[in-house]
mmCIF file of C-alpha atoms in Angstrom:
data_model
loop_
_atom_site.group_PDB
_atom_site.id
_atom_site.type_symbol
_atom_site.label_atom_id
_atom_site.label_comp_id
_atom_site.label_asym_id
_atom_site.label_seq_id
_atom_site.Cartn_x
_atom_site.Cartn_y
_atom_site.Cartn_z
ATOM 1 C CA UNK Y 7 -22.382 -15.182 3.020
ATOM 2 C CA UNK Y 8 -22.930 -12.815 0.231
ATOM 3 C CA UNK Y 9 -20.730 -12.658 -2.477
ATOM 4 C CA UNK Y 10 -19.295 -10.262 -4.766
ATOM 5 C CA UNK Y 11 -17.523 -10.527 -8.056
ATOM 6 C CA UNK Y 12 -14.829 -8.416 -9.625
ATOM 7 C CA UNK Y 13 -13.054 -9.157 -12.930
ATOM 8 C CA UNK Y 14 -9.638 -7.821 -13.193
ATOM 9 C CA UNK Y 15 -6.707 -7.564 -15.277
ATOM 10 C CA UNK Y 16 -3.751 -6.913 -13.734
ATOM 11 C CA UNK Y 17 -3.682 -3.147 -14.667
ATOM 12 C CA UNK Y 18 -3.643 -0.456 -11.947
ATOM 13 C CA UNK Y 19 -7.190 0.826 -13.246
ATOM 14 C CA UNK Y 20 -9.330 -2.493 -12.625
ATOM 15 C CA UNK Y 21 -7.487 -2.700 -9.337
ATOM 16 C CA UNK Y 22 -9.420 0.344 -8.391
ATOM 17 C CA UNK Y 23 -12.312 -1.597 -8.117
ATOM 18 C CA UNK Y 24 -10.372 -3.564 -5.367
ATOM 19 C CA UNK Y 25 -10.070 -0.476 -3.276
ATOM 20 C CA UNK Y 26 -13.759 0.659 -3.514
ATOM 21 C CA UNK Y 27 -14.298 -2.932 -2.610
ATOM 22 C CA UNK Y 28 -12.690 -2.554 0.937
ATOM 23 C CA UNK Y 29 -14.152 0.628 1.830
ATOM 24 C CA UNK Y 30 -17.477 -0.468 1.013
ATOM 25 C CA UNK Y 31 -18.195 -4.221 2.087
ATOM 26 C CA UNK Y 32 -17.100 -5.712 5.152
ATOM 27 C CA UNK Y 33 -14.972 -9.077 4.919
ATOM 28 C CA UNK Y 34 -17.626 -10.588 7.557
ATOM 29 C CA UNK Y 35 -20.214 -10.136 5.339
ATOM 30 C CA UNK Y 36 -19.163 -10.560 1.717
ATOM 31 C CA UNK Y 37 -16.946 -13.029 -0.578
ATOM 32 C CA UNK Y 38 -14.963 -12.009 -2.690
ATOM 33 C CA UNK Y 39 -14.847 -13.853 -6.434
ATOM 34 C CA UNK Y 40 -12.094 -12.275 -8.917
ATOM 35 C CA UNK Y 41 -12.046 -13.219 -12.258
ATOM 36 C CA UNK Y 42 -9.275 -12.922 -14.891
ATOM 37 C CA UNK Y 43 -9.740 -13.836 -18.786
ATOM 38 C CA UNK Y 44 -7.325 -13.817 -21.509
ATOM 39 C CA UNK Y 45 -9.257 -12.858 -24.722
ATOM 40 C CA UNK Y 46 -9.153 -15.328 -27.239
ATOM 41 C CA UNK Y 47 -6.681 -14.028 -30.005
ATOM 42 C CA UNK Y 48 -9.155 -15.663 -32.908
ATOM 43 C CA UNK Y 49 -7.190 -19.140 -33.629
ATOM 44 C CA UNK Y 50 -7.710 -22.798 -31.747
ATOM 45 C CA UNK Y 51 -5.142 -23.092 -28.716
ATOM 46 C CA UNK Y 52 -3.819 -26.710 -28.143
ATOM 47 C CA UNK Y 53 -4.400 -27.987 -24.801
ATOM 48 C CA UNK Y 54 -0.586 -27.497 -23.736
ATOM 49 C CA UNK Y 55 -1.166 -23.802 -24.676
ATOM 50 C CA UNK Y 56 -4.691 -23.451 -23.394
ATOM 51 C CA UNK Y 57 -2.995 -24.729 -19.732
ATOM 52 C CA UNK Y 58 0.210 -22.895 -20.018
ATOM 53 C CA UNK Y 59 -2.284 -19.407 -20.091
ATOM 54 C CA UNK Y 60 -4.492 -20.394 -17.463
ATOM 55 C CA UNK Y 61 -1.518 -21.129 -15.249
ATOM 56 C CA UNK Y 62 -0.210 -18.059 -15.277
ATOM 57 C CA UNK Y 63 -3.489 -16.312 -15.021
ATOM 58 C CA UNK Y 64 -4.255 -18.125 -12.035
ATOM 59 C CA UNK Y 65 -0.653 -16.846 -10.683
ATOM 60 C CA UNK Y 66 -1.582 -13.554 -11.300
ATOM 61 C CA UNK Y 67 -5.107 -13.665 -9.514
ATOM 62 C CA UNK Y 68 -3.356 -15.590 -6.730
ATOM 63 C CA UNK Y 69 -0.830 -12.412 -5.888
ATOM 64 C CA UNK Y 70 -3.478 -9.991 -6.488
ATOM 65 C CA UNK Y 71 -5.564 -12.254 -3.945
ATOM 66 C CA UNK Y 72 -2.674 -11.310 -1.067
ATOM 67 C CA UNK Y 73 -3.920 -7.727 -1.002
ATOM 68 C CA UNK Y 74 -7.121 -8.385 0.115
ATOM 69 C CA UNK Y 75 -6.695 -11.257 2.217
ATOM 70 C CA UNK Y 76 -9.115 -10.265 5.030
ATOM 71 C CA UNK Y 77 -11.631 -11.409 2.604
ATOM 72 C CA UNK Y 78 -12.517 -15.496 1.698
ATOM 73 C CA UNK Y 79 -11.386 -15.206 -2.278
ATOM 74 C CA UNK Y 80 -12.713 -17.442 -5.265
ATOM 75 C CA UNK Y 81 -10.738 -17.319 -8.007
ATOM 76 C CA UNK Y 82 -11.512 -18.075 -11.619
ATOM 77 C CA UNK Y 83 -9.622 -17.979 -14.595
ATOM 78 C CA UNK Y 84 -11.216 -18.142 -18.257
ATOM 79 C CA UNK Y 85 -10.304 -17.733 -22.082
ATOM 80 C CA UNK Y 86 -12.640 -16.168 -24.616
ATOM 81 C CA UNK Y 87 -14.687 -12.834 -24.476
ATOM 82 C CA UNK Y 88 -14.352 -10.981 -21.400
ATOM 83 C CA UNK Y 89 -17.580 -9.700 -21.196
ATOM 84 C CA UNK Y 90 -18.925 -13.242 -21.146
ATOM 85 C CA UNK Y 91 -16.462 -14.774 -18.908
ATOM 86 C CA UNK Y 92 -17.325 -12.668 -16.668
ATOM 87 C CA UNK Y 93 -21.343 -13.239 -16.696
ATOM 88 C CA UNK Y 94 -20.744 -16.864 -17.086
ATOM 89 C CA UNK Y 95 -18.806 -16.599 -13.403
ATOM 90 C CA UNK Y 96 -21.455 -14.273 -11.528
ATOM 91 C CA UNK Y 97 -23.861 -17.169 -12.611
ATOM 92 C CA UNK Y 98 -21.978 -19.965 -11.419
ATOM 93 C CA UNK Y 99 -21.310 -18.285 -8.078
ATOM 94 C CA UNK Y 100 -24.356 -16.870 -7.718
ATOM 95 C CA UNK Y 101 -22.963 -13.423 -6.995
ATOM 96 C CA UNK Y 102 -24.981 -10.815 -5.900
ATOM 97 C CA UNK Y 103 -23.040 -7.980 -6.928
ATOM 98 C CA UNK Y 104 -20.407 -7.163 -10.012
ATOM 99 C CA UNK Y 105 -17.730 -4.243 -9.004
ATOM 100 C CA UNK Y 106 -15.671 -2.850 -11.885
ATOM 101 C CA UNK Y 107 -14.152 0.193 -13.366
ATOM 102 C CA UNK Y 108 -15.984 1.474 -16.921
ATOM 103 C CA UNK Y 109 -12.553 0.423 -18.524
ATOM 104 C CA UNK Y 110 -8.975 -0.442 -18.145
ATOM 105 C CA UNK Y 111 -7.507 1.239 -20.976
ATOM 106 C CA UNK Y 112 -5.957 4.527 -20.838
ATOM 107 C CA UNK Y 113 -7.922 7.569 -22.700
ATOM 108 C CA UNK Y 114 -10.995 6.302 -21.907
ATOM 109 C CA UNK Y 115 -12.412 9.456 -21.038
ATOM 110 C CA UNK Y 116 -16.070 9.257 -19.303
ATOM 111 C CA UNK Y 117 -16.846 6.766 -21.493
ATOM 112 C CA UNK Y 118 -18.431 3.349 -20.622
ATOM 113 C CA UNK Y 119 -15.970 0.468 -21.864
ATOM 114 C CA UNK Y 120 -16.867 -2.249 -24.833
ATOM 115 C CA UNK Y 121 -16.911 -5.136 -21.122
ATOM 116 C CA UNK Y 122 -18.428 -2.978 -19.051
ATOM 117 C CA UNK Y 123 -21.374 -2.122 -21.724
ATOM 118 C CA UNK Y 124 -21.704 -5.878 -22.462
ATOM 119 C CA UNK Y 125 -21.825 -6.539 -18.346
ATOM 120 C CA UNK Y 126 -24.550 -4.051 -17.664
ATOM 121 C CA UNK Y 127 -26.762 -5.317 -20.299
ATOM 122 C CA UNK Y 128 -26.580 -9.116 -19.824
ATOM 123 C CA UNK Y 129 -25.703 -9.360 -15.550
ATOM 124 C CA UNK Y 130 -29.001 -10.965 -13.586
ATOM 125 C CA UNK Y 131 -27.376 -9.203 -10.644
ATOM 126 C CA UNK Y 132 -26.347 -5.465 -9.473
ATOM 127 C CA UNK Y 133 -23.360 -3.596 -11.267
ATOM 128 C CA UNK Y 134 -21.116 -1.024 -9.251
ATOM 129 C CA UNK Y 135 -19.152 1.332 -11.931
ATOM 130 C CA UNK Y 136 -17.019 2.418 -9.698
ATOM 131 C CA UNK Y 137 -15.005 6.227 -10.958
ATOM 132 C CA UNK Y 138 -10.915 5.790 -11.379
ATOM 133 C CA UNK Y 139 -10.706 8.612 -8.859
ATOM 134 C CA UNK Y 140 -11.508 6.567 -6.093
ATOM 135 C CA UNK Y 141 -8.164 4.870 -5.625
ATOM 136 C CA UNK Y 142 -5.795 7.675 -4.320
ATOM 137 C CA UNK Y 143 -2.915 4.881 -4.442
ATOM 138 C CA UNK Y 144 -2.850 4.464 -8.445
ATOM 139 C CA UNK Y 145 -2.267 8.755 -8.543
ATOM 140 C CA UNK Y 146 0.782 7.712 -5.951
ATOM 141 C CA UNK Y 147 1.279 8.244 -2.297
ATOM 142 C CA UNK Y 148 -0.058 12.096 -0.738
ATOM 143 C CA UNK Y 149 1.304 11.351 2.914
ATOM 144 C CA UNK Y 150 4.285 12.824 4.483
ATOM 145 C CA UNK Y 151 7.338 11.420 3.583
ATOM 146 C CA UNK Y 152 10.561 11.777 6.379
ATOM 147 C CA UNK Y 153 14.127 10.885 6.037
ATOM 148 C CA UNK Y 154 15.908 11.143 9.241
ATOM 149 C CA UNK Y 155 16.421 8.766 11.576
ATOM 150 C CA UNK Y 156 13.967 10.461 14.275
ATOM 151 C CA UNK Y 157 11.750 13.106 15.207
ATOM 152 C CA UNK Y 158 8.897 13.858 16.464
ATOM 153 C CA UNK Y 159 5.332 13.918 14.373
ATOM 154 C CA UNK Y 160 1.919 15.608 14.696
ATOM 155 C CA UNK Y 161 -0.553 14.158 12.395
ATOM 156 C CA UNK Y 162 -4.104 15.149 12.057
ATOM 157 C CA UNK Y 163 -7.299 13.734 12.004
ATOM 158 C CA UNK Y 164 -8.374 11.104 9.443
ATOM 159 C CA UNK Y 165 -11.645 13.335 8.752
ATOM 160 C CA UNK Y 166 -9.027 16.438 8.272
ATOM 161 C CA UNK Y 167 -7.992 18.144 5.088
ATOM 162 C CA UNK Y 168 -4.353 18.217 6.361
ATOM 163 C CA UNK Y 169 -2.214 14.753 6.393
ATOM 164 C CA UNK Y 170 -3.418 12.310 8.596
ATOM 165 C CA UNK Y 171 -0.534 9.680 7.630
ATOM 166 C CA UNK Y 172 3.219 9.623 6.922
ATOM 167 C CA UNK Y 173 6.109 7.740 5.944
ATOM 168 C CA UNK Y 174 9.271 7.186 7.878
ATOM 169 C CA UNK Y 175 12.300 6.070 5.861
ATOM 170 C CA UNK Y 176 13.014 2.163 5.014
ATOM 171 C CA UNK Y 177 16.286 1.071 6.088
ATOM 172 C CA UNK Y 178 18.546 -1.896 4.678
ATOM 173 C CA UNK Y 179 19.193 -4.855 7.022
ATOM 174 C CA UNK Y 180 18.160 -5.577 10.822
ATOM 175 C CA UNK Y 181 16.917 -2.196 12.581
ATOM 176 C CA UNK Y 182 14.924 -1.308 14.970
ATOM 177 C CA UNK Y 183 12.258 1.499 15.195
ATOM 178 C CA UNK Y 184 11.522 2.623 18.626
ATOM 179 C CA UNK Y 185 7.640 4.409 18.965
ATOM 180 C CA UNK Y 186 6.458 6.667 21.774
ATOM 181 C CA UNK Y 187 3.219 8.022 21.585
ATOM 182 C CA UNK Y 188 3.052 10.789 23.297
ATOM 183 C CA UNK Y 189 -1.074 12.246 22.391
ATOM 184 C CA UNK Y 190 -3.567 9.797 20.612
ATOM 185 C CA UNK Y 191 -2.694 6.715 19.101
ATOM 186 C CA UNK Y 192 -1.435 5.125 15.615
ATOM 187 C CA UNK Y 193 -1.042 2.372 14.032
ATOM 188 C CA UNK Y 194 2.646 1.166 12.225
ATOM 189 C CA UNK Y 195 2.269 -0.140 9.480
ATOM 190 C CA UNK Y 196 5.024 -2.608 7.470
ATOM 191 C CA UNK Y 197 4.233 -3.475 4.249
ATOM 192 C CA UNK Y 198 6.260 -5.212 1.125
ATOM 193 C CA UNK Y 199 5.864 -4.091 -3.114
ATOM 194 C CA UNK Y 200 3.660 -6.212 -4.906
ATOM 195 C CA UNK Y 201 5.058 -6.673 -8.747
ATOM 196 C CA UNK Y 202 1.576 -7.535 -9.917
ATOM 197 C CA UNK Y 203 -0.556 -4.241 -8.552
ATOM 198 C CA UNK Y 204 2.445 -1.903 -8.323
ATOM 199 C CA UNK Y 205 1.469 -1.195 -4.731
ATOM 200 C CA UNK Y 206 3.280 -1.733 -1.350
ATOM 201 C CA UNK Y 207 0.132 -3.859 -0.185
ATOM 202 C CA UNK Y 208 1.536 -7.129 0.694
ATOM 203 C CA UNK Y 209 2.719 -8.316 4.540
ATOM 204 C CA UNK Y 210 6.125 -8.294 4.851
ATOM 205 C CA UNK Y 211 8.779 -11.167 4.068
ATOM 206 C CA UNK Y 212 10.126 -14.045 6.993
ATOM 207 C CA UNK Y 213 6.813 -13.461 8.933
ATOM 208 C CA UNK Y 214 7.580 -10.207 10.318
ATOM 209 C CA UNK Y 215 4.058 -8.543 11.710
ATOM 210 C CA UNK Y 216 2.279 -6.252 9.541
ATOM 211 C CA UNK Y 217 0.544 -4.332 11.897
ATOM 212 C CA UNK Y 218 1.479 -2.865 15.432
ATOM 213 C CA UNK Y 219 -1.420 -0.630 17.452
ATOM 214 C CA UNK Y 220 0.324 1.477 19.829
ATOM 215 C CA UNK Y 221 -1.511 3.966 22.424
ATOM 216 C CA UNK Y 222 -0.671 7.129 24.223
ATOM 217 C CA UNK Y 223 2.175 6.712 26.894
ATOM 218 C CA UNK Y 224 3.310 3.429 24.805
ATOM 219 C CA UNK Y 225 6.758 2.804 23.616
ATOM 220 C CA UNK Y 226 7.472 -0.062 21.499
ATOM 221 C CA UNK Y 227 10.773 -1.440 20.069
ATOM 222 C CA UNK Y 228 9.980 -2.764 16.344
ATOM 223 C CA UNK Y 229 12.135 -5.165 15.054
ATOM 224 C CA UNK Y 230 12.303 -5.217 11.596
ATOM 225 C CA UNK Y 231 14.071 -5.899 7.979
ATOM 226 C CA UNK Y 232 12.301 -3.922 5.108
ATOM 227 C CA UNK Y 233 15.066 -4.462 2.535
ATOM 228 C CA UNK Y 234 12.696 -5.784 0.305
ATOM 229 C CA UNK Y 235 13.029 -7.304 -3.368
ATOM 230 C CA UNK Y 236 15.441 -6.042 -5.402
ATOM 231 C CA UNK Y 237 14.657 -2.168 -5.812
ATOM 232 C CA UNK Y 238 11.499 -2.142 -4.313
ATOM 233 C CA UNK Y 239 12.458 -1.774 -0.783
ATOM 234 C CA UNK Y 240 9.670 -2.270 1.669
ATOM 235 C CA UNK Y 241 7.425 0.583 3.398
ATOM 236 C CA UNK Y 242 6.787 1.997 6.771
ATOM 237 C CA UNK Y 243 3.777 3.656 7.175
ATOM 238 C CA UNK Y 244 2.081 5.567 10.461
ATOM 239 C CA UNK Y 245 -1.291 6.368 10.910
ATOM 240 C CA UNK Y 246 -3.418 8.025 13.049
ATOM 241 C CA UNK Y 247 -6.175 6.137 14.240
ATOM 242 C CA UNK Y 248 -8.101 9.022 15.640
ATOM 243 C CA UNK Y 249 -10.540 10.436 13.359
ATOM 244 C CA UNK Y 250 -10.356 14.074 14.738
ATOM 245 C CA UNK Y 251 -8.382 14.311 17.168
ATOM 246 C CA UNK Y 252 -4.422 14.684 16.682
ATOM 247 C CA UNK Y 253 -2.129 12.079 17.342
ATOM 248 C CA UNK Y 254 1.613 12.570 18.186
ATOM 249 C CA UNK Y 255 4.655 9.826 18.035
ATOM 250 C CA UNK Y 256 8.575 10.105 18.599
ATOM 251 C CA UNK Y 257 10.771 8.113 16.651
ATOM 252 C CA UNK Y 258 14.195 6.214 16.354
ATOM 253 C CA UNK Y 259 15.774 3.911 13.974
ATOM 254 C CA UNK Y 260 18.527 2.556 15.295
ATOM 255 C CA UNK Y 261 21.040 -0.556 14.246
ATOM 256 C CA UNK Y 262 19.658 -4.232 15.688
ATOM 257 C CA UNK Y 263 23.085 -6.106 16.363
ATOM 258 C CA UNK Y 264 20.984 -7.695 19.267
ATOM 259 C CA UNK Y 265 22.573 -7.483 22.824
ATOM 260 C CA UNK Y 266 26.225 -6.480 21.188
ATOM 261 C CA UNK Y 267 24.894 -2.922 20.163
ATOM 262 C CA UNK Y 268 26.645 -0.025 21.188
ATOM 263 C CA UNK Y 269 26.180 3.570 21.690
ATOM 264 C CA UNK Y 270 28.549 4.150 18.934
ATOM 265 C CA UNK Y 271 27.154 1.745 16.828
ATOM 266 C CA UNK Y 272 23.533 3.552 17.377
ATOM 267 C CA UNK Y 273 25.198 6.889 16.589
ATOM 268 C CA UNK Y 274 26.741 5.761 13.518
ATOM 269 C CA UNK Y 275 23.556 4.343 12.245
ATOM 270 C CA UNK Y 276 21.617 7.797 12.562
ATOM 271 C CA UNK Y 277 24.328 9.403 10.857
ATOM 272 C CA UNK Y 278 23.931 7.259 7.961
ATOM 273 C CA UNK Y 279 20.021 6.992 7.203
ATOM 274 C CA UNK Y 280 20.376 11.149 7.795
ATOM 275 C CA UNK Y 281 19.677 12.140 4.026
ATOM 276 C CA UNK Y 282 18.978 15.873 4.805
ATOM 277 C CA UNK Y 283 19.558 17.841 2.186
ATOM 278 C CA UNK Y 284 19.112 22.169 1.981
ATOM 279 C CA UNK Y 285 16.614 20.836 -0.542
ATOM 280 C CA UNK Y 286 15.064 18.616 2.274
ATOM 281 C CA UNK Y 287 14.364 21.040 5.121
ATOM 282 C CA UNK Y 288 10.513 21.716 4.680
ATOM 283 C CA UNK Y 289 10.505 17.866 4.372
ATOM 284 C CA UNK Y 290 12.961 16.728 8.231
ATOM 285 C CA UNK Y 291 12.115 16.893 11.010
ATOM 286 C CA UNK Y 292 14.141 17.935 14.274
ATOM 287 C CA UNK Y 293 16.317 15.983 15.946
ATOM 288 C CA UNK Y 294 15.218 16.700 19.585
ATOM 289 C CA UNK Y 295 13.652 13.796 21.297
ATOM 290 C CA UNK Y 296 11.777 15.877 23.667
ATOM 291 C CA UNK Y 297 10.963 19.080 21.687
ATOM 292 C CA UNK Y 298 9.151 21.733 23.031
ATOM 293 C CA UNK Y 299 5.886 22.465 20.743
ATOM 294 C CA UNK Y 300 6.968 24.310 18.455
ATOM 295 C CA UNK Y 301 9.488 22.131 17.390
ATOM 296 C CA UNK Y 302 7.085 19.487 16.854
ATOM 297 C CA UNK Y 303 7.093 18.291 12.835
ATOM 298 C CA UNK Y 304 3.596 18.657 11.668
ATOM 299 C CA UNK Y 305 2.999 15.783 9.023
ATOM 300 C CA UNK Y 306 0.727 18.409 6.845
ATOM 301 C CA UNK Y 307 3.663 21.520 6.748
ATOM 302 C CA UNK Y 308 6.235 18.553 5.607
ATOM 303 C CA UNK Y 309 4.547 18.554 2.171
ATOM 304 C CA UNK Y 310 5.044 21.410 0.681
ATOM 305 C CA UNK Y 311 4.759 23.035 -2.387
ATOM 306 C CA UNK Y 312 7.439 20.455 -3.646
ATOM 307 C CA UNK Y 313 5.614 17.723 -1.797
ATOM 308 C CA UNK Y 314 2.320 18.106 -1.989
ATOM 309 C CA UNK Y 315 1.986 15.180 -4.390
ATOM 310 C CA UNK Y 316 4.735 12.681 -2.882
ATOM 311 C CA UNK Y 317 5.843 10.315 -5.767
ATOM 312 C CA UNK Y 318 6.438 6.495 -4.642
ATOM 313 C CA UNK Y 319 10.185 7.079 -3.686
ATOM 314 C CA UNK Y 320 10.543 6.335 -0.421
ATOM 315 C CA UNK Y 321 14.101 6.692 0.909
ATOM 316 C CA UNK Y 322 16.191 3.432 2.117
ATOM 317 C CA UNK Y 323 19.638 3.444 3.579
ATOM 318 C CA UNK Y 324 21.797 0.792 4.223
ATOM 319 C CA UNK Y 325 23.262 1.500 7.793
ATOM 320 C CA UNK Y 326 26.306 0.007 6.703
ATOM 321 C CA UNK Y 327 27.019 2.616 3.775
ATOM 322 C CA UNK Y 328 28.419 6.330 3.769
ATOM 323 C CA UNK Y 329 26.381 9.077 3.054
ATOM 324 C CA UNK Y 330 27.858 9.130 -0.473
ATOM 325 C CA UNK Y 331 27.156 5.705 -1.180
ATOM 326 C CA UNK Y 332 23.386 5.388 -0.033
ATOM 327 C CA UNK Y 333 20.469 5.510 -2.386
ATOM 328 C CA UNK Y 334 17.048 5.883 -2.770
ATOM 329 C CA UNK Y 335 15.987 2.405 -3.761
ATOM 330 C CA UNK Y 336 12.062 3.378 -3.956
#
């Protein structure tokens, strides 16, 4: 298997490499070797301090290791001159390619980082430079973002202009969301904040499934607990798998008390995660669960002029709260 290196450093910008990596090279094909150096400050470290660095860089490429874990990853950690580090590693792992952004500082412009320069001249294999605008998710999330709890959701084509994805609210504690697609298919999508890459791109806690693929005519009842850590509650994500054809889902977040849920208990619960605002409307959807077409939320009018760049809030409601006392934890 081939393998490909890419050194990285924790900042959002050399994680961009990351993303051109997975919508370029197939995990059955390629390895993935990232590489992490701590530039020597200029004076001899003792061993103890030499060992307490590489520790925590091999932390680091450990979490950042999670969000591409459909691919076998080497990880090496190094002290000195980046630059070298990082030809020193393609060597020893016989890599065939290096994938990196020009540079990882801010202000950069167009031009061609000090590593990067040193790379291109002294790599015996292929370098990718790969532009910062690739990664969408550094610039923050441009889906759809809802906040009651249900509705019904037209989302376009992936190869469409309009939005193809959106983002249901997170709620605190045990819930369930119940999907029916009703045209096309999509795929649900759970996902937890990662503290290293400042993205929601690692599975969820207590071995609750990542992934659900759910088909026209399908309902499914998701159990699931996206409180999170801290803050950062975790996000819930639909997609439509199609890539021009539309795709349309109902859904309902109600309380998961197991077999002792009521009726009242369900009500209560959508009354709750309801954060509707007058400031809201071009952003809910309506609360019929069989609406006739034209009541159907389309995913692209929901952002707006004040949404058409949707900022990594993401609302989450504890079920257990009044309206006053719930908060956007995202």
């Amino acid at each position: 298997m081939k393998r490909i290196l890419v050194p990285v450093d924790g900042s959002p910008r050399s994680l961009i490499a990351l993303e051109q990596l997975k919508n370029t090279f197939s995990p059955k094909a390629f390895e993935v070797v990232l590489v992490m150096v701590r530039e020597n400050t200029g004076y001899a470290l003792t061993m103890a301090e030499e060992a307490e660095i590489r520790e925590e860089l091999d932390k680091r490429l450990t979490s950042i290791a999670k969000t591409i874990d459909n691919y076998k990853v080497i990880t090496r950690s190094a002290i000195g001159r980046a630059g070298a580090r990082v030809i020193e590693a393609a060597k020893e792992c016989g890599v065939e390619m290096i994938v990196m952004t020009k540079s990882t500082k801010p202000g950069s412009g167009s031009s061609i980082g000090l590593t990067a320069s040193y790379i291109i001249r002294h790599a015996q294999c292929d370098v990718m430079i790969v532009k910062e605008t690739e990664s969408k998710k550094v610039e923050g999330y441009r889906g759809a973002v809802f906040k009651r709890a249900k509705g019904t959701v037209a989302l376009r084509g992936q190869l469409s202009l309009k939005q193809s994805e959106c983002l249901i609210p997170s709620v605190k504690g045990d819930v369930i969301y119940n999907i029916e697609v009703k045209r096309g298919r999509v795929r649900f999508i759970h996902r937890s904040f990662n503290g290293v890459t400042k993205e929601w791109d690692l599975p969820p806690s207590n071995g609750q499934q990542e992934i659900y693929e759910i088909e026209a005519g399908e309902k499914v009842a998701i159990h699931v607990n996206a409180t999170g850590v801290g803050k950062m509650a975790d996000r819930i994500r639909i997609l439509n798998r199609n890539m021009k054809t539309e795709a349309v889902f109902s859904y309902e977040i109600t309380a998961d008390k197991g077999d002792a849920a009521s009726d009242a208990d369900n009500k209560a619960a959508q009354a709750s995660v309801n954060m509707t605002t007058k400031d809201d409307n071009s952003m809910v959807m309506s609360d019929n669960t069989e609406p006739e077409n034209d009541d159907v939320q389309k995913a692209d009018e929901a952002a707006t002029a004040d949404t058409d760049t949707v900022t990594d809030s993401h609302e989450t409601v504890d079920f257990n709260e009044t309206h006053e006392d719930s908060e956007a934890d995202m």
